[in-house]
mmCIF file of C-alpha atoms and ligand atoms in Angstrom:
data_model
loop_
_atom_site.group_PDB
_atom_site.id
_atom_site.type_symbol
_atom_site.label_atom_id
_atom_site.label_comp_id
_atom_site.label_asym_id
_atom_site.label_seq_id
_atom_site.Cartn_x
_atom_site.Cartn_y
_atom_site.Cartn_z
ATOM 1 C CA MET A 1 -18.123 -8.438 19.294
ATOM 2 C CA GLN A 2 -19.651 -6.675 16.471
ATOM 3 C CA GLN A 3 -21.742 -8.334 14.255
ATOM 4 C CA LEU A 4 -21.217 -6.415 10.626
ATOM 5 C CA PRO A 5 -23.673 -6.464 7.460
ATOM 6 C CA THR A 6 -23.154 -9.641 5.599
ATOM 7 C CA LYS A 7 -21.498 -7.887 1.478
ATOM 8 C CA SER A 8 -25.786 -9.101 0.325
ATOM 9 C CA GLU A 9 -27.014 -6.174 3.297
ATOM 10 C CA ILE A 10 -24.823 -3.386 2.090
ATOM 11 C CA ASP A 11 -26.074 -0.718 0.568
ATOM 12 C CA PHE A 12 -23.798 -0.154 -2.523
ATOM 13 C CA GLN A 13 -25.735 3.610 -3.537
ATOM 14 C CA SER A 14 -26.286 5.021 -0.157
ATOM 15 C CA GLU A 15 -24.700 8.597 0.540
ATOM 16 C CA THR A 16 -22.770 6.809 3.976
ATOM 17 C CA TYR A 17 -21.152 4.196 0.842
ATOM 18 C CA LYS A 18 -20.584 6.857 -1.289
ATOM 19 C CA ASP A 19 -18.934 9.673 0.571
ATOM 20 C CA ALA A 20 -16.931 7.306 1.697
ATOM 21 C CA TYR A 21 -15.779 5.517 -0.793
ATOM 22 C CA SER A 22 -15.167 9.301 -2.516
ATOM 23 C CA ARG A 23 -12.337 8.920 -0.129
ATOM 24 C CA ILE A 24 -11.179 5.640 -0.377
ATOM 25 C CA ASN A 25 -11.146 4.978 -4.020
ATOM 26 C CA ALA A 26 -9.529 7.633 -4.555
ATOM 27 C CA ILE A 27 -6.624 7.527 -2.088
ATOM 28 C CA VAL A 28 -6.091 3.721 -4.105
ATOM 29 C CA ILE A 29 -6.172 5.517 -7.421
ATOM 30 C CA GLU A 30 -3.302 7.712 -5.819
ATOM 31 C CA GLY A 31 -2.347 5.172 -3.981
ATOM 32 C CA GLU A 32 -1.362 3.133 -7.265
ATOM 33 C CA GLN A 33 -0.434 6.396 -9.229
ATOM 34 C CA GLU A 34 2.989 7.017 -6.740
ATOM 35 C CA ALA A 35 3.533 3.445 -6.966
ATOM 36 C CA TYR A 36 3.428 3.787 -10.666
ATOM 37 C CA GLU A 37 6.121 6.885 -10.838
ATOM 38 C CA ASN A 38 8.157 5.420 -7.664
ATOM 39 C CA TYR A 39 9.485 2.679 -10.100
ATOM 40 C CA ILE A 40 10.355 4.951 -12.777
ATOM 41 C CA GLN A 41 12.294 6.701 -10.153
ATOM 42 C CA LEU A 42 13.597 3.305 -8.758
ATOM 43 C CA ALA A 43 14.748 2.053 -11.586
ATOM 44 C CA GLU A 44 17.063 5.125 -12.543
ATOM 45 C CA LEU A 45 18.577 3.750 -9.368
ATOM 46 C CA LEU A 46 18.614 0.556 -10.478
ATOM 47 C CA PRO A 47 19.428 0.877 -14.049
ATOM 48 C CA GLU A 48 20.608 -3.134 -14.289
ATOM 49 C CA HIS A 49 16.845 -3.779 -13.393
ATOM 50 C CA LYS A 50 15.234 -0.563 -15.365
ATOM 51 C CA GLU A 51 12.716 -4.012 -17.651
ATOM 52 C CA GLU A 52 11.471 -5.494 -14.600
ATOM 53 C CA LEU A 53 11.093 -2.081 -12.808
ATOM 54 C CA ILE A 54 9.072 -0.314 -16.145
ATOM 55 C CA ARG A 55 7.139 -4.237 -16.484
ATOM 56 C CA LEU A 56 5.576 -3.468 -12.970
ATOM 57 C CA SER A 57 5.204 0.347 -12.987
ATOM 58 C CA LYS A 58 2.994 -0.158 -15.851
ATOM 59 C CA MET A 59 1.073 -2.486 -13.646
ATOM 60 C CA GLU A 60 0.545 0.130 -11.448
ATOM 61 C CA SER A 61 -0.993 2.542 -14.102
ATOM 62 C CA ARG A 62 -3.412 -0.139 -15.377
ATOM 63 C CA HIS A 63 -4.245 -0.825 -11.504
ATOM 64 C CA LYS A 64 -5.243 2.980 -11.070
ATOM 65 C CA LYS A 65 -6.851 2.445 -14.712
ATOM 66 C CA GLY A 66 -9.204 -0.442 -12.898
ATOM 67 C CA PHE A 67 -10.501 1.642 -10.046
ATOM 68 C CA GLU A 68 -11.011 4.851 -11.859
ATOM 69 C CA ALA A 69 -13.835 2.199 -13.840
ATOM 70 C CA CYS A 70 -14.460 1.265 -9.308
ATOM 71 C CA GLY A 71 -15.447 4.556 -8.953
ATOM 72 C CA ARG A 72 -17.725 5.447 -12.255
ATOM 73 C CA ASN A 73 -19.427 1.832 -11.247
ATOM 74 C CA LEU A 74 -20.805 3.752 -8.543
ATOM 75 C CA GLN A 75 -21.257 6.877 -10.105
ATOM 76 C CA VAL A 76 -18.808 8.408 -7.065
ATOM 77 C CA THR A 77 -16.194 11.285 -8.191
ATOM 78 C CA PRO A 78 -12.423 10.601 -6.504
ATOM 79 C CA ASP A 79 -11.565 13.275 -4.457
ATOM 80 C CA MET A 80 -7.786 13.150 -5.736
ATOM 81 C CA GLN A 81 -7.118 16.614 -2.848
ATOM 82 C CA PHE A 82 -8.315 14.313 -0.052
ATOM 83 C CA ALA A 83 -5.682 11.161 -1.211
ATOM 84 C CA LYS A 84 -2.932 13.646 -2.288
ATOM 85 C CA GLU A 85 -2.661 14.920 1.194
ATOM 86 C CA PHE A 86 -2.815 11.372 2.726
ATOM 87 C CA PHE A 87 -0.108 10.072 1.269
ATOM 88 C CA SER A 88 1.967 13.888 1.877
ATOM 89 C CA LEU A 89 4.247 12.145 4.577
ATOM 90 C CA LEU A 90 5.659 9.124 2.335
ATOM 91 C CA HIS A 91 5.361 10.650 -1.161
ATOM 92 C CA GLN A 92 8.463 13.503 0.902
ATOM 93 C CA ASN A 93 10.807 10.286 2.451
ATOM 94 C CA PHE A 94 10.211 8.556 -1.038
ATOM 95 C CA GLN A 95 11.699 11.773 -2.859
ATOM 96 C CA THR A 96 13.806 13.285 -0.546
ATOM 97 C CA ALA A 97 15.647 8.898 -0.191
ATOM 98 C CA TRP A 98 15.439 9.041 -3.770
ATOM 99 C CA ALA A 99 17.014 12.568 -3.720
ATOM 100 C CA GLU A 100 19.671 10.800 -2.242
ATOM 101 C CA GLY A 101 20.090 8.047 -4.644
ATOM 102 C CA LYS A 102 18.727 6.056 -1.052
ATOM 103 C CA VAL A 103 17.567 2.783 -2.756
ATOM 104 C CA VAL A 104 17.302 0.824 -0.343
ATOM 105 C CA THR A 105 14.874 3.388 1.839
ATOM 106 C CA CYS A 106 12.729 3.986 -1.089
ATOM 107 C CA LEU A 107 12.565 0.439 -1.888
ATOM 108 C CA LEU A 108 11.723 -0.645 1.669
ATOM 109 C CA ILE A 109 8.531 2.367 1.375
ATOM 110 C CA GLN A 110 6.529 1.015 -1.776
ATOM 111 C CA ALA A 111 8.168 -1.910 -2.737
ATOM 112 C CA LEU A 112 7.991 -3.230 1.118
ATOM 113 C CA ILE A 113 5.560 -0.160 3.142
ATOM 114 C CA ILE A 114 2.754 0.591 -0.009
ATOM 115 C CA GLU A 115 3.002 -2.754 -0.868
ATOM 116 C CA CYS A 116 2.038 -4.415 2.140
ATOM 117 C CA PHE A 117 -1.209 -1.833 2.895
ATOM 118 C CA ALA A 118 -2.028 -2.102 -0.727
ATOM 119 C CA ILE A 119 -2.840 -6.645 -0.043
ATOM 120 C CA ALA A 120 -3.994 -5.954 3.158
ATOM 121 C CA ALA A 121 -6.219 -3.624 2.177
ATOM 122 C CA TYR A 122 -7.345 -4.762 -0.865
ATOM 123 C CA ASN A 123 -7.156 -8.858 0.924
ATOM 124 C CA ILE A 124 -9.901 -6.969 3.725
ATOM 125 C CA TYR A 125 -12.398 -5.670 0.452
ATOM 126 C CA LEU A 126 -12.523 -8.074 -1.432
ATOM 127 C CA PRO A 127 -14.747 -9.727 0.435
ATOM 128 C CA VAL A 128 -17.500 -6.807 0.963
ATOM 129 C CA ALA A 129 -16.570 -5.631 -3.077
ATOM 130 C CA ASP A 130 -18.992 -4.601 -5.868
ATOM 131 C CA ASP A 131 -18.785 -7.586 -8.106
ATOM 132 C CA PHE A 132 -17.888 -4.838 -10.577
ATOM 133 C CA ALA A 133 -14.351 -3.875 -7.887
ATOM 134 C CA ARG A 134 -14.070 -7.477 -6.324
ATOM 135 C CA LYS A 135 -13.390 -9.061 -9.655
ATOM 136 C CA ILE A 136 -11.139 -5.657 -10.586
ATOM 137 C CA THR A 137 -9.233 -5.873 -6.741
ATOM 138 C CA GLU A 138 -8.987 -10.041 -7.500
ATOM 139 C CA GLY A 139 -5.898 -9.334 -10.735
ATOM 140 C CA VAL A 140 -4.611 -6.423 -8.796
ATOM 141 C CA VAL A 141 -3.924 -8.169 -5.852
ATOM 142 C CA LYS A 142 -2.196 -10.820 -7.707
ATOM 143 C CA ASP A 143 0.196 -8.547 -9.287
ATOM 144 C CA GLU A 144 0.325 -6.919 -5.566
ATOM 145 C CA TYR A 145 2.486 -9.930 -4.365
ATOM 146 C CA SER A 146 4.836 -9.884 -7.662
ATOM 147 C CA HIS A 147 5.572 -6.578 -6.435
ATOM 148 C CA LEU A 148 6.144 -6.548 -2.777
ATOM 149 C CA ASN A 149 8.308 -9.616 -4.387
ATOM 150 C CA PHE A 150 11.024 -7.918 -6.127
ATOM 151 C CA GLY A 151 11.684 -5.640 -3.041
ATOM 152 C CA GLU A 152 11.962 -8.979 -1.196
ATOM 153 C CA VAL A 153 14.486 -10.667 -3.408
ATOM 154 C CA TRP A 154 16.822 -7.272 -3.822
ATOM 155 C CA LEU A 155 17.101 -6.665 -0.424
ATOM 156 C CA LYS A 156 17.750 -9.645 0.181
ATOM 157 C CA GLU A 157 20.782 -10.552 -2.056
ATOM 158 C CA HIS A 158 22.037 -6.985 -0.468
ATOM 159 C CA PHE A 159 20.631 -7.418 3.620
ATOM 160 C CA THR A 160 24.234 -7.134 4.787
ATOM 161 C CA GLU A 161 24.730 -3.884 3.807
ATOM 162 C CA SER A 162 21.322 -2.804 3.654
ATOM 163 C CA LYS A 163 20.827 -3.276 7.519
ATOM 164 C CA ALA A 164 21.326 -0.590 8.807
ATOM 165 C CA GLU A 165 19.420 1.816 6.515
ATOM 166 C CA LEU A 166 17.137 -0.268 6.089
ATOM 167 C CA GLU A 167 15.554 -0.246 9.815
ATOM 168 C CA GLU A 168 16.989 3.361 10.081
ATOM 169 C CA ALA A 169 14.036 4.191 7.281
ATOM 170 C CA ASN A 170 11.421 1.710 9.637
ATOM 171 C CA ARG A 171 11.360 3.576 12.043
ATOM 172 C CA GLN A 172 10.711 6.329 10.339
ATOM 173 C CA ASN A 173 8.255 5.656 7.985
ATOM 174 C CA LEU A 174 6.859 3.088 10.016
ATOM 175 C CA PRO A 175 4.826 5.233 12.186
ATOM 176 C CA ILE A 176 3.630 6.908 9.306
ATOM 177 C CA VAL A 177 1.049 3.936 8.375
ATOM 178 C CA TRP A 178 -0.056 3.891 11.886
ATOM 179 C CA LYS A 179 -0.843 7.171 11.574
ATOM 180 C CA MET A 180 -2.817 6.873 7.283
ATOM 181 C CA LEU A 181 -4.624 3.549 9.025
ATOM 182 C CA ASN A 182 -6.180 6.003 11.741
ATOM 183 C CA GLN A 183 -7.093 8.299 9.278
ATOM 184 C CA VAL A 184 -9.072 5.942 7.271
ATOM 185 C CA GLU A 185 -10.484 4.060 9.604
ATOM 186 C CA GLU A 186 -14.239 5.273 9.496
ATOM 187 C CA ASP A 187 -13.954 6.163 5.610
ATOM 188 C CA ALA A 188 -12.804 2.069 5.455
ATOM 189 C CA ARG A 189 -16.210 1.164 8.213
ATOM 190 C CA ASN A 190 -18.765 2.231 6.386
ATOM 191 C CA LEU A 191 -17.435 -0.040 3.424
ATOM 192 C CA VAL A 192 -17.623 -2.584 5.782
ATOM 193 C CA MET A 193 -14.056 -3.505 6.250
ATOM 194 C CA ASP A 194 -12.517 -3.993 9.756
ATOM 195 C CA LYS A 195 -9.695 -1.747 11.272
ATOM 196 C CA ASP A 196 -7.956 -4.011 13.686
ATOM 197 C CA ALA A 197 -8.424 -6.572 10.726
ATOM 198 C CA LEU A 198 -6.476 -4.370 8.124
ATOM 199 C CA ILE A 199 -3.767 -4.496 10.983
ATOM 200 C CA GLU A 200 -3.798 -7.849 11.672
ATOM 201 C CA ASP A 201 -3.202 -8.580 7.337
ATOM 202 C CA PHE A 202 -1.219 -5.393 7.502
ATOM 203 C CA MET A 203 1.493 -6.714 10.159
ATOM 204 C CA ILE A 204 1.101 -10.456 8.657
ATOM 205 C CA GLN A 205 2.899 -9.609 5.605
ATOM 206 C CA TYR A 206 4.801 -6.361 7.032
ATOM 207 C CA GLY A 207 6.776 -9.332 8.927
ATOM 208 C CA GLU A 208 7.016 -12.377 6.328
ATOM 209 C CA ALA A 209 8.080 -9.309 4.044
ATOM 210 C CA LEU A 210 10.651 -9.074 6.833
ATOM 211 C CA SER A 211 11.804 -12.256 7.317
ATOM 212 C CA ASN A 212 13.006 -13.052 3.839
ATOM 213 C CA ILE A 213 14.924 -10.732 4.156
ATOM 214 C CA GLY A 214 16.922 -11.819 7.055
ATOM 215 C CA PHE A 215 15.322 -10.874 9.269
ATOM 216 C CA THR A 216 14.731 -12.205 12.910
ATOM 217 C CA THR A 217 12.158 -13.145 15.424
ATOM 218 C CA ARG A 218 13.535 -10.815 17.548
ATOM 219 C CA ASP A 219 14.707 -7.591 14.746
ATOM 220 C CA ILE A 220 10.644 -7.672 13.766
ATOM 221 C CA MET A 221 9.090 -7.636 16.795
ATOM 222 C CA ARG A 222 11.560 -4.605 17.881
ATOM 223 C CA LEU A 223 11.133 -3.348 14.859
ATOM 224 C CA SER A 224 6.834 -3.457 14.099
ATOM 225 C CA ALA A 225 7.089 -2.237 17.196
ATOM 226 C CA TYR A 226 7.410 1.265 15.850
ATOM 227 C CA GLY A 227 4.308 1.052 14.891
ATOM 228 C CA LEU A 228 3.331 1.665 17.819
ATOM 229 C CA LYS A 229 4.903 5.484 18.074
ATOM 230 C CA ALA A 230 3.491 8.724 17.046
ATOM 231 C CA VAL A 231 4.909 10.504 13.887
HETATM 232 C C1 PL3 B 1 0.457 0.430 -5.000
HETATM 233 O O1 PL3 B 1 0.591 -0.706 -5.965
HETATM 234 C C2 PL3 B 1 -0.003 0.460 -4.588
HETATM 235 C C3 PL3 B 1 -1.113 1.729 -3.488
HETATM 236 C C4 PL3 B 1 -2.418 2.093 -2.805
HETATM 237 C C5 PL3 B 1 -2.427 1.100 -1.482
HETATM 238 C C6 PL3 B 1 -3.822 1.722 -1.100
HETATM 239 C C7 PL3 B 1 -3.711 2.072 0.388
HETATM 240 C C8 PL3 B 1 -5.384 1.137 0.599
HETATM 241 C C9 PL3 B 1 -5.541 1.906 1.891
HETATM 242 C C10 PL3 B 1 -6.889 2.690 2.894
HETATM 243 C C11 PL3 B 1 -8.374 0.455 2.968
HETATM 244 C C12 PL3 B 1 -9.052 0.707 1.555
HETATM 245 C C13 PL3 B 1 -8.987 -0.325 0.816
HETATM 246 C C14 PL3 B 1 -10.217 -0.584 0.060
HETATM 247 C C15 PL3 B 1 -9.895 -0.860 -1.600
HETATM 248 C C16 PL3 B 1 -10.521 -0.402 -2.051
HETATM 249 FE FE1 FE2 B 2 -0.785 -1.865 -7.789
HETATM 250 FE FE1 FE2 B 3 2.100 -2.772 -6.468
#
């Protein structure tokens, strides 16, 4: 097994670390910004949950501010152009679904896929984060579980009529997550985050979410296999 440096050996000020951080930090800032916008847009599709969704969107904007502070603390300038491109496919799919009023697809993209991606990333980052970023990330990850829960509860209550759209949205969007993970692999490694651990944590969160919504183990295996297909 490959020996990863322990946290006390990580040089948070090395050029390699800071260069990788300029992209990963930007991805997280952009992800939080898009989540903020997505929950506001979701509130328009689900007026009966408007207050709750606006509350979630405000949490996302706090997360964004927290991660901006993490970058400043390491004297890193986030590469926001890179991050916008990183999210562009999921962004486009969310916007298209929203314009068509497809709330199930919007919830799958934001509340399941993006939140599971964030939870996996933050869980794997926590043990190797600098002390400042660790404190911020600990607070954030707790919130993300509550965002995932919102999606699970709504989709569980509407499972029968949502099932076909969920399958289609999963087939379209899960391969994109794989592409994103491959794009971030090298930078993540420079922050001492392991890609296999990211994939494992993501699949556990996502599989559990699908199970809570009402999918069978057999369904979950089939849905997960779409992740392995190329975009
Ligand atoms: C929704 O609340 C937040 C969306 C953020 C998505 C983040 C995805 C991060 C993938 C990059 C992996 C490295 C994470 C490092 C953590 C600072
Ligand atoms: Fe967030
Ligand atoms: Fe979130």
